[in-house]
PDB file of C-alpha atoms and ligand atoms in Angstrom:
ATOM      1  CA  MET Y   1      -5.300   5.246 -31.491  1.00 69.00           C
ATOM      2  CA  LYS Y   2      -8.807   5.128 -30.032  1.00 77.00           C
ATOM      3  CA  GLU Y   3      -7.671   2.738 -27.314  1.00 79.00           C
ATOM      4  CA  ILE Y   4      -4.884   5.120 -26.331  1.00 80.00           C
ATOM      5  CA  ASP Y   5      -7.382   8.024 -26.133  1.00 88.00           C
ATOM      6  CA  VAL Y   6      -9.757   6.065 -23.913  1.00 88.00           C
ATOM      7  CA  ARG Y   7      -6.930   5.005 -21.610  1.00 87.00           C
ATOM      8  CA  ARG Y   8      -5.696   8.577 -21.405  1.00 91.00           C
ATOM      9  CA  ARG Y   9      -9.182   9.824 -20.533  1.00 92.00           C
ATOM     10  CA  VAL Y  10      -9.599   7.181 -17.814  1.00 92.00           C
ATOM     11  CA  LEU Y  11      -6.251   8.157 -16.299  1.00 93.00           C
ATOM     12  CA  GLU Y  12      -7.082  11.883 -16.493  1.00 94.00           C
ATOM     13  CA  GLU Y  13     -10.393  11.323 -14.718  1.00 95.00           C
ATOM     14  CA  ASN Y  14      -8.569   9.309 -12.092  1.00 96.00           C
ATOM     15  CA  GLU Y  15      -6.011  12.096 -11.636  1.00 96.00           C
ATOM     16  CA  SER Y  16      -8.704  14.657 -11.000  1.00 97.00           C
ATOM     17  CA  ALA Y  17     -10.504  12.449  -8.435  1.00 97.00           C
ATOM     18  CA  ALA Y  18      -7.124  11.717  -6.793  1.00 98.00           C
ATOM     19  CA  SER Y  19      -6.291  15.442  -6.526  1.00 98.00           C
ATOM     20  CA  GLU Y  20      -9.617  16.065  -4.810  1.00 98.00           C
ATOM     21  CA  LEU Y  21      -8.913  13.195  -2.392  1.00 98.00           C
ATOM     22  CA  ARG Y  22      -5.441  14.535  -1.661  1.00 98.00           C
ATOM     23  CA  ARG Y  23      -6.934  17.951  -0.802  1.00 97.00           C
ATOM     24  CA  ARG Y  24      -9.482  16.361   1.511  1.00 97.00           C
ATOM     25  CA  PHE Y  25      -6.907  14.161   3.264  1.00 97.00           C
ATOM     26  CA  LYS Y  26      -4.632  17.169   3.734  1.00 96.00           C
ATOM     27  CA  GLU Y  27      -7.413  19.193   5.345  1.00 96.00           C
ATOM     28  CA  ALA Y  28      -8.255  16.259   7.602  1.00 96.00           C
ATOM     29  CA  GLY Y  29      -4.563  15.689   8.512  1.00 96.00           C
ATOM     30  CA  THR Y  30      -4.876  12.048   7.452  1.00 97.00           C
ATOM     31  CA  LEU Y  31      -1.754  10.166   6.368  1.00 98.00           C
ATOM     32  CA  VAL Y  32      -2.688   7.835   3.499  1.00 98.00           C
ATOM     33  CA  LEU Y  33      -0.678   4.816   2.339  1.00 98.00           C
ATOM     34  CA  ASN Y  34      -1.260   2.811  -0.838  1.00 98.00           C
ATOM     35  CA  LEU Y  35       0.128  -0.708  -0.288  1.00 98.00           C
ATOM     36  CA  ILE Y  36       1.033  -2.673  -3.386  1.00 98.00           C
ATOM     37  CA  SER Y  37       2.472  -6.174  -3.839  1.00 98.00           C
ATOM     38  CA  SER Y  38       1.866  -9.577  -5.355  1.00 98.00           C
ATOM     39  CA  PRO Y  39      -0.867 -11.679  -3.760  1.00 98.00           C
ATOM     40  CA  GLY Y  40       0.413 -13.296  -0.587  1.00 98.00           C
ATOM     41  CA  SER Y  41       3.437 -11.043   0.030  1.00 98.00           C
ATOM     42  CA  GLY Y  42       2.116 -10.134   3.445  1.00 98.00           C
ATOM     43  CA  LYS Y  43       0.233  -6.830   3.078  1.00 98.00           C
ATOM     44  CA  THR Y  44      -2.651  -7.745   5.375  1.00 98.00           C
ATOM     45  CA  SER Y  45      -0.295  -9.425   7.854  1.00 98.00           C
ATOM     46  CA  LEU Y  46       1.833  -6.274   8.117  1.00 98.00           C
ATOM     47  CA  LEU Y  47      -1.343  -4.210   8.565  1.00 98.00           C
ATOM     48  CA  GLU Y  48      -2.496  -6.541  11.342  1.00 98.00           C
ATOM     49  CA  SER Y  49       0.788  -6.044  13.238  1.00 98.00           C
ATOM     50  CA  THR Y  50       0.609  -2.299  12.599  1.00 98.00           C
ATOM     51  CA  VAL Y  51      -2.949  -2.029  13.877  1.00 98.00           C
ATOM     52  CA  VAL Y  52      -2.174  -3.967  17.051  1.00 98.00           C
ATOM     53  CA  ALA Y  53       0.839  -1.727  17.723  1.00 98.00           C
ATOM     54  CA  LEU Y  54      -0.769   1.632  16.954  1.00 98.00           C
ATOM     55  CA  ARG Y  55      -4.518   1.341  17.567  1.00 98.00           C
ATOM     56  CA  GLU Y  56      -4.382   2.743  21.079  1.00 98.00           C
ATOM     57  CA  ARG Y  57      -2.426   5.826  20.079  1.00 97.00           C
ATOM     58  CA  PHE Y  58      -3.928   6.696  16.703  1.00 98.00           C
ATOM     59  CA  VAL Y  59      -7.251   6.562  14.917  1.00 98.00           C
ATOM     60  CA  LEU Y  60      -6.764   4.038  12.114  1.00 98.00           C
ATOM     61  CA  ALA Y  61      -8.896   2.869   9.189  1.00 98.00           C
ATOM     62  CA  ALA Y  62      -8.341   0.572   6.222  1.00 98.00           C
ATOM     63  CA  LEU Y  63      -9.709   0.056   2.741  1.00 98.00           C
ATOM     64  CA  GLU Y  64      -9.071  -3.365   1.244  1.00 97.00           C
ATOM     65  CA  GLY Y  65      -9.076  -3.897  -2.507  1.00 97.00           C
ATOM     66  CA  ASP Y  66      -9.717  -7.379  -3.825  1.00 95.00           C
ATOM     67  CA  ILE Y  67     -11.362  -9.151  -6.713  1.00 95.00           C
ATOM     68  CA  ALA Y  68     -13.602 -11.157  -4.385  1.00 93.00           C
ATOM     69  CA  THR Y  69     -14.358 -11.919  -0.686  1.00 94.00           C
ATOM     70  CA  GLU Y  70     -14.454  -9.788   2.481  1.00 95.00           C
ATOM     71  CA  ARG Y  71     -11.619 -11.749   4.085  1.00 96.00           C
ATOM     72  CA  ASP Y  72      -9.028  -8.990   4.472  1.00 97.00           C
ATOM     73  CA  ALA Y  73     -11.503  -6.377   5.756  1.00 97.00           C
ATOM     74  CA  ASP Y  74     -12.787  -9.001   8.214  1.00 97.00           C
ATOM     75  CA  ARG Y  75      -9.244  -9.643   9.476  1.00 98.00           C
ATOM     76  CA  LEU Y  76      -8.774  -5.939  10.275  1.00 98.00           C
ATOM     77  CA  ARG Y  77     -12.277  -5.366  11.673  1.00 98.00           C
ATOM     78  CA  GLN Y  78     -11.561  -8.166  14.128  1.00 98.00           C
ATOM     79  CA  LEU Y  79      -8.775  -5.980  15.484  1.00 98.00           C
ATOM     80  CA  GLY Y  80     -11.261  -3.203  16.182  1.00 98.00           C
ATOM     81  CA  ILE Y  81     -10.672  -0.694  13.395  1.00 98.00           C
ATOM     82  CA  PRO Y  82     -13.105   0.375  10.662  1.00 98.00           C
ATOM     83  CA  ALA Y  83     -12.236  -1.546   7.497  1.00 98.00           C
ATOM     84  CA  ARG Y  84     -14.129  -1.763   4.230  1.00 97.00           C
ATOM     85  CA  GLN Y  85     -13.647  -4.157   1.380  1.00 97.00           C
ATOM     86  CA  ILE Y  86     -13.756  -2.633  -2.104  1.00 97.00           C
ATOM     87  CA  LEU Y  87     -14.542  -5.424  -4.537  1.00 96.00           C
ATOM     88  CA  THR Y  88     -13.352  -4.600  -8.025  1.00 95.00           C
ATOM     89  CA  GLY Y  89     -15.260  -7.435  -9.685  1.00 91.00           C
ATOM     90  CA  GLY Y  90     -12.271  -8.411 -11.788  1.00 93.00           C
ATOM     91  CA  ALA Y  91     -10.348  -5.151 -12.198  1.00 95.00           C
ATOM     92  CA  CYS Y  92      -6.688  -5.489 -11.236  1.00 96.00           C
ATOM     93  CA  HIS Y  93      -6.370  -2.206  -9.302  1.00 97.00           C
ATOM     94  CA  LEU Y  94      -8.305   0.303  -7.193  1.00 97.00           C
ATOM     95  CA  ASP Y  95      -9.130   3.729  -8.577  1.00 97.00           C
ATOM     96  CA  ALA Y  96      -9.619   7.095  -6.897  1.00 98.00           C
ATOM     97  CA  ARG Y  97     -13.376   7.158  -7.439  1.00 97.00           C
ATOM     98  CA  GLN Y  98     -13.781   3.900  -5.535  1.00 97.00           C
ATOM     99  CA  VAL Y  99     -11.870   5.420  -2.631  1.00 97.00           C
ATOM    100  CA  ARG Y 100     -13.922   8.644  -2.817  1.00 97.00           C
ATOM    101  CA  ARG Y 101     -17.147   6.636  -2.523  1.00 96.00           C
ATOM    102  CA  GLU Y 102     -15.960   5.139   0.782  1.00 96.00           C
ATOM    103  CA  LEU Y 103     -15.420   8.611   2.236  1.00 94.00           C
ATOM    104  CA  GLU Y 104     -19.190   9.044   2.468  1.00 94.00           C
ATOM    105  CA  ASP Y 105     -18.822   6.965   5.641  1.00 94.00           C
ATOM    106  CA  ALA Y 106     -17.617   9.247   8.464  1.00 93.00           C
ATOM    107  CA  ALA Y 107     -15.246   6.560   9.814  1.00 93.00           C
ATOM    108  CA  PHE Y 108     -13.037   7.017   6.755  1.00 94.00           C
ATOM    109  CA  GLN Y 109     -13.109  10.812   6.531  1.00 91.00           C
ATOM    110  CA  ALA Y 110     -10.549  11.837   9.132  1.00 95.00           C
ATOM    111  CA  PRO Y 111      -8.563   9.020  10.737  1.00 97.00           C
ATOM    112  CA  ASP Y 112      -4.925   9.709  11.622  1.00 97.00           C
ATOM    113  CA  ILE Y 113      -3.794   7.013   9.190  1.00 98.00           C
ATOM    114  CA  LEU Y 114      -5.756   5.430   6.343  1.00 98.00           C
ATOM    115  CA  PHE Y 115      -4.238   2.242   4.929  1.00 98.00           C
ATOM    116  CA  ILE Y 116      -5.303   1.316   1.410  1.00 98.00           C
ATOM    117  CA  GLU Y 117      -4.376  -2.251   0.481  1.00 98.00           C
ATOM    118  CA  ASN Y 118      -4.488  -2.464  -3.285  1.00 98.00           C
ATOM    119  CA  VAL Y 119      -5.430  -5.483  -5.399  1.00 97.00           C
ATOM    120  CA  GLY Y 120      -2.534  -7.960  -5.402  1.00 97.00           C
ATOM    121  CA  ASN Y 121      -0.178  -7.471  -8.335  1.00 97.00           C
ATOM    122  CA  LEU Y 122       2.844  -5.342  -9.197  1.00 98.00           C
ATOM    123  CA  VAL Y 123       1.548  -3.890 -12.460  1.00 97.00           C
ATOM    124  CA  CYS Y 124      -1.860  -2.172 -12.724  1.00 96.00           C
ATOM    125  CA  PRO Y 125      -1.995  -0.418  -9.327  1.00 97.00           C
ATOM    126  CA  THR Y 126       1.149   1.508 -10.297  1.00 97.00           C
ATOM    127  CA  SER Y 127      -0.647   3.881 -12.676  1.00 95.00           C
ATOM    128  CA  TYR Y 128      -3.646   4.775 -10.511  1.00 97.00           C
ATOM    129  CA  ASP Y 129      -3.110   7.556  -8.002  1.00 98.00           C
ATOM    130  CA  LEU Y 130      -5.462   7.178  -5.025  1.00 98.00           C
ATOM    131  CA  GLY Y 131      -4.636  10.523  -3.413  1.00 98.00           C
ATOM    132  CA  GLU Y 132      -2.159   8.773  -1.117  1.00 98.00           C
ATOM    133  CA  ASP Y 133       0.841  10.401   0.538  1.00 98.00           C
ATOM    134  CA  PHE Y 134       3.037   7.605  -0.715  1.00 98.00           C
ATOM    135  CA  LYS Y 135       3.044   4.137  -2.160  1.00 98.00           C
ATOM    136  CA  VAL Y 136       4.558   1.208  -0.300  1.00 98.00           C
ATOM    137  CA  VAL Y 137       5.687  -1.797  -2.310  1.00 98.00           C
ATOM    138  CA  LEU Y 138       6.117  -5.086  -0.473  1.00 98.00           C
ATOM    139  CA  LEU Y 139       8.266  -7.941  -1.710  1.00 98.00           C
ATOM    140  CA  SER Y 140       8.551 -11.195   0.219  1.00 98.00           C
ATOM    141  CA  VAL Y 141      11.825 -13.097   0.265  1.00 98.00           C
ATOM    142  CA  THR Y 142      10.152 -16.079  -1.425  1.00 98.00           C
ATOM    143  CA  GLU Y 143       9.360 -14.119  -4.600  1.00 98.00           C
ATOM    144  CA  GLY Y 144      12.838 -13.962  -6.051  1.00 97.00           C
ATOM    145  CA  GLU Y 145      15.585 -11.362  -5.979  1.00 97.00           C
ATOM    146  CA  ASP Y 146      15.081 -10.242  -9.590  1.00 97.00           C
ATOM    147  CA  LYS Y 147      11.725  -8.531  -9.051  1.00 98.00           C
ATOM    148  CA  PRO Y 148      12.665  -4.844  -8.706  1.00 98.00           C
ATOM    149  CA  PHE Y 149      14.319  -4.771 -12.125  1.00 98.00           C
ATOM    150  CA  LYS Y 150      11.485  -6.856 -13.606  1.00 98.00           C
ATOM    151  CA  TYR Y 151       8.819  -4.466 -12.297  1.00 98.00           C
ATOM    152  CA  PRO Y 152      10.700  -1.159 -12.352  1.00 98.00           C
ATOM    153  CA  SER Y 153       7.682   1.170 -12.413  1.00 98.00           C
ATOM    154  CA  ILE Y 154       6.351   0.270  -9.024  1.00 98.00           C
ATOM    155  CA  PHE Y 155       9.776   0.094  -7.394  1.00 98.00           C
ATOM    156  CA  SER Y 156      10.707   3.502  -8.765  1.00 98.00           C
ATOM    157  CA  ARG Y 157       7.420   5.112  -7.723  1.00 98.00           C
ATOM    158  CA  ALA Y 158       7.090   3.661  -4.232  1.00 98.00           C
ATOM    159  CA  ALA Y 159       8.644   5.861  -1.540  1.00 98.00           C
ATOM    160  CA  VAL Y 160       9.034   2.799   0.659  1.00 98.00           C
ATOM    161  CA  THR Y 161      10.056  -0.768  -0.194  1.00 98.00           C
ATOM    162  CA  VAL Y 162       9.274  -3.318   2.511  1.00 99.00           C
ATOM    163  CA  ILE Y 163      10.908  -6.710   2.262  1.00 98.00           C
ATOM    164  CA  THR Y 164       8.658  -9.169   4.104  1.00 98.00           C
ATOM    165  CA  LYS Y 165       9.042 -12.649   5.635  1.00 98.00           C
ATOM    166  CA  SER Y 166      12.708 -12.158   6.545  1.00 98.00           C
ATOM    167  CA  ASP Y 167      12.299 -15.119   8.942  1.00 98.00           C
ATOM    168  CA  LEU Y 168      12.340 -17.328   5.820  1.00 98.00           C
ATOM    169  CA  LEU Y 169      15.694 -16.018   4.550  1.00 98.00           C
ATOM    170  CA  PRO Y 170      17.630 -19.112   5.727  1.00 98.00           C
ATOM    171  CA  TYR Y 171      15.483 -21.299   3.467  1.00 98.00           C
ATOM    172  CA  VAL Y 172      15.568 -19.370   0.171  1.00 98.00           C
ATOM    173  CA  ASP Y 173      18.103 -17.853  -2.178  1.00 96.00           C
ATOM    174  CA  PHE Y 174      17.377 -14.182  -1.797  1.00 98.00           C
ATOM    175  CA  ASP Y 175      20.315 -11.816  -1.827  1.00 98.00           C
ATOM    176  CA  LEU Y 176      19.097  -8.888   0.245  1.00 98.00           C
ATOM    177  CA  GLU Y 177      21.970  -6.625  -0.754  1.00 98.00           C
ATOM    178  CA  ALA Y 178      21.351  -7.281  -4.448  1.00 98.00           C
ATOM    179  CA  VAL Y 179      17.687  -6.397  -3.982  1.00 98.00           C
ATOM    180  CA  ARG Y 180      18.552  -3.259  -2.046  1.00 98.00           C
ATOM    181  CA  ALA Y 181      20.936  -2.223  -4.855  1.00 98.00           C
ATOM    182  CA  GLN Y 182      18.226  -2.700  -7.483  1.00 98.00           C
ATOM    183  CA  VAL Y 183      15.692  -0.680  -5.477  1.00 98.00           C
ATOM    184  CA  LEU Y 184      18.148   2.159  -4.888  1.00 98.00           C
ATOM    185  CA  ALA Y 185      19.180   2.163  -8.542  1.00 98.00           C
ATOM    186  CA  LEU Y 186      15.512   2.700  -9.435  1.00 98.00           C
ATOM    187  CA  ASN Y 187      14.799   5.203  -6.662  1.00 98.00           C
ATOM    188  CA  SER Y 188      17.782   6.551  -4.797  1.00 98.00           C
ATOM    189  CA  ARG Y 189      15.557   8.149  -2.138  1.00 98.00           C
ATOM    190  CA  ALA Y 190      13.519   5.046  -1.323  1.00 98.00           C
ATOM    191  CA  ASP Y 191      13.245   3.840   2.241  1.00 98.00           C
ATOM    192  CA  PHE Y 192      14.211   0.149   2.348  1.00 98.00           C
ATOM    193  CA  LEU Y 193      12.984  -1.945   5.271  1.00 98.00           C
ATOM    194  CA  VAL Y 194      13.513  -5.623   6.008  1.00 98.00           C
ATOM    195  CA  THR Y 195      10.684  -7.068   8.084  1.00 98.00           C
ATOM    196  CA  SER Y 196       9.007 -10.168   9.420  1.00 98.00           C
ATOM    197  CA  VAL Y 197       5.760 -10.254  11.319  1.00 98.00           C
ATOM    198  CA  LYS Y 198       6.750 -13.690  12.644  1.00 98.00           C
ATOM    199  CA  SER Y 199      10.068 -12.678  14.227  1.00 98.00           C
ATOM    200  CA  GLY Y 200       9.170  -8.990  14.581  1.00 98.00           C
ATOM    201  CA  GLU Y 201      12.335  -7.916  12.722  1.00 98.00           C
ATOM    202  CA  GLY Y 202      12.040  -4.445  11.236  1.00 98.00           C
ATOM    203  CA  VAL Y 203       8.508  -3.844  12.495  1.00 98.00           C
ATOM    204  CA  PRO Y 204       9.646  -1.102  14.938  1.00 98.00           C
ATOM    205  CA  ASP Y 205      11.391   0.676  12.020  1.00 98.00           C
ATOM    206  CA  TRP Y 206       8.174   0.479  10.004  1.00 98.00           C
ATOM    207  CA  LEU Y 207       6.132   1.904  12.896  1.00 98.00           C
ATOM    208  CA  ALA Y 208       8.685   4.682  13.387  1.00 98.00           C
ATOM    209  CA  LEU Y 209       8.505   5.548   9.693  1.00 98.00           C
ATOM    210  CA  LEU Y 210       4.717   5.844   9.872  1.00 98.00           C
ATOM    211  CA  GLN Y 211       4.868   8.115  12.902  1.00 98.00           C
ATOM    212  CA  ARG Y 212       7.566  10.270  11.325  1.00 98.00           C
ATOM    213  CA  ARG Y 213       5.497  10.637   8.172  1.00 97.00           C
ATOM    214  CA  LEU Y 214       2.367  11.464  10.140  1.00 97.00           C
ATOM    215  CA  GLY Y 215       4.277  14.097  12.103  1.00 95.00           C
ATOM    216  CA  GLY Y 216       5.654  15.524   8.853  1.00 93.00           C
ATOM    217  CA  LYS Y 217       2.189  15.830   7.369  1.00 90.00           C
ATOM    218  CA  ARG Y 218       0.850  17.767  10.319  1.00 82.00           C
ATOM    219  CA  ILE Y 219       3.553  20.433  10.553  1.00 77.00           C
TER     220      ILE Y 219
HETATM  221  N1  GDP O   1       6.836 -16.818   7.472  1.00 61.02           N
HETATM  222  C1  GDP O   1       6.133 -15.690   7.310  1.00 61.02           C
HETATM  223  N2  GDP O   1       4.933 -15.747   6.738  1.00 61.02           N
HETATM  224  C2  GDP O   1       4.239 -14.591   6.581  1.00 61.02           C
HETATM  225  C3  GDP O   1       4.739 -13.338   7.016  1.00 61.02           C
HETATM  226  N3  GDP O   1       3.845 -12.382   6.691  1.00 61.02           N
HETATM  227  C4  GDP O   1       2.813 -13.015   6.109  1.00 61.02           C
HETATM  228  N4  GDP O   1       3.032 -14.345   6.033  1.00 61.02           N
HETATM  229  C5  GDP O   1       2.137 -15.371   5.478  1.00 61.02           C
HETATM  230  O1  GDP O   1       1.947 -15.122   4.094  1.00 61.02           O
HETATM  231  C6  GDP O   1       0.620 -15.462   3.698  1.00 61.02           C
HETATM  232  C7  GDP O   1      -0.031 -14.304   2.972  1.00 61.02           C
HETATM  233  O2  GDP O   1      -0.135 -13.212   3.845  1.00 61.02           O
HETATM  234  P1  GDP O   1      -1.173 -12.012   3.625  1.00 61.02           P
HETATM  235  O3  GDP O   1      -0.880 -11.012   4.682  1.00 61.02           O
HETATM  236  O4  GDP O   1      -2.567 -12.528   3.513  1.00 61.02           O
HETATM  237  O5  GDP O   1      -0.697 -11.452   2.195  1.00 61.02           O
HETATM  238  P2  GDP O   1      -1.401 -10.402   1.191  1.00 61.02           P
HETATM  239  O6  GDP O   1      -2.112 -11.216   0.165  1.00 61.02           O
HETATM  240  O7  GDP O   1      -0.270  -9.614   0.604  1.00 61.02           O
HETATM  241  O8  GDP O   1      -2.324  -9.553   2.017  1.00 61.02           O
HETATM  242  C8  GDP O   1      -0.113 -15.871   4.970  1.00 61.02           C
HETATM  243  O9  GDP O   1      -0.130 -17.278   5.056  1.00 61.02           O
HETATM  244  C9  GDP O   1       0.739 -15.258   6.067  1.00 61.02           C
HETATM  245  O10 GDP O   1       0.659 -15.968   7.279  1.00 61.02           O
HETATM  246  C10 GDP O   1       6.031 -13.315   7.660  1.00 61.02           C
HETATM  247  O11 GDP O   1       6.568 -12.286   8.088  1.00 61.02           O
HETATM  248  N5  GDP O   1       6.678 -14.522   7.754  1.00 61.02           N
HETATM  249 MG1   MG O   2      -4.337  -9.092   1.742  1.00 61.02          MG
END
C-alpha cells in the first residue's frame, strides 16, 4: 500500500513539473519530442540525420538521457547544435524535473525543436511525461515483429512509430505489415514511418512530419 502511495506521489509531482514545462514550451513556440526505444534502435542516428537536414532552417537543441557517458550529446554537439547529457545514475527514464533543470541554460529555452532522447528501454519512460508535444517510439527491424503487442503501453501512447534500419529488412524476418497492424490496433491514429538512415528511406517523410507538427504548434 505504502509503495503504491509513494509511486503515485512521484508521478503526481512529475505531472505538475511536466505541465509547467508544457506551458513554457507553448509560450516559446518550441516543438518538443520525447524519443523512446530499446538501446541501439537508432535514436541518436535518426537525430543526427535530422540535425544535418534541418539545422540551417531551424534552431535545434537536444537533451540526451543515459545511465552513463556523454557519448550521445557529443555526437550531436559535433553537428553544431546545443546538446546536453542528462545522466540518470541508474534510473531507467528521464523525469520532468531533470528537463526543467536544463532550461536554466538559455540555449534550451526557446529552440524551434527540442529533441529529448530518453534512456533506452520500452518500459519506464512510458509513464513519465516530460512536457513533450508527443512521444516517438522507435523499433528497429532486428528487434522482432512481436514487440508492439509485447510493450503495448508505449506503442499506444506514442503519436508516432518509427521503424528503423529498413535497409536490413532483406536479412531478417520482420513482417512490416504485421507490425503496422499491431501498432494501429493499439493506436488507430498513430503515424507509422519506415526509415533507414543508411539508405535514406523514409527520412524525408520524418522531416515533413516534424515541419508539419511545428507549423501546427505555431498557428
Ligand atoms: N544498418 C543500419 N544501422 C543503423 C541504422 N540506424 C542506426 N544504426 C546502427 O545502430 C547502432 C545503434 O544506433 P544508435 O543511433 O546509437 O542507437 P540508440 O541507442 O537508439 O541511440 C549503431 O551502430 C548505428 O550505426 C540504420 O538505419 N541502418
Ligand atoms: Mg542514443
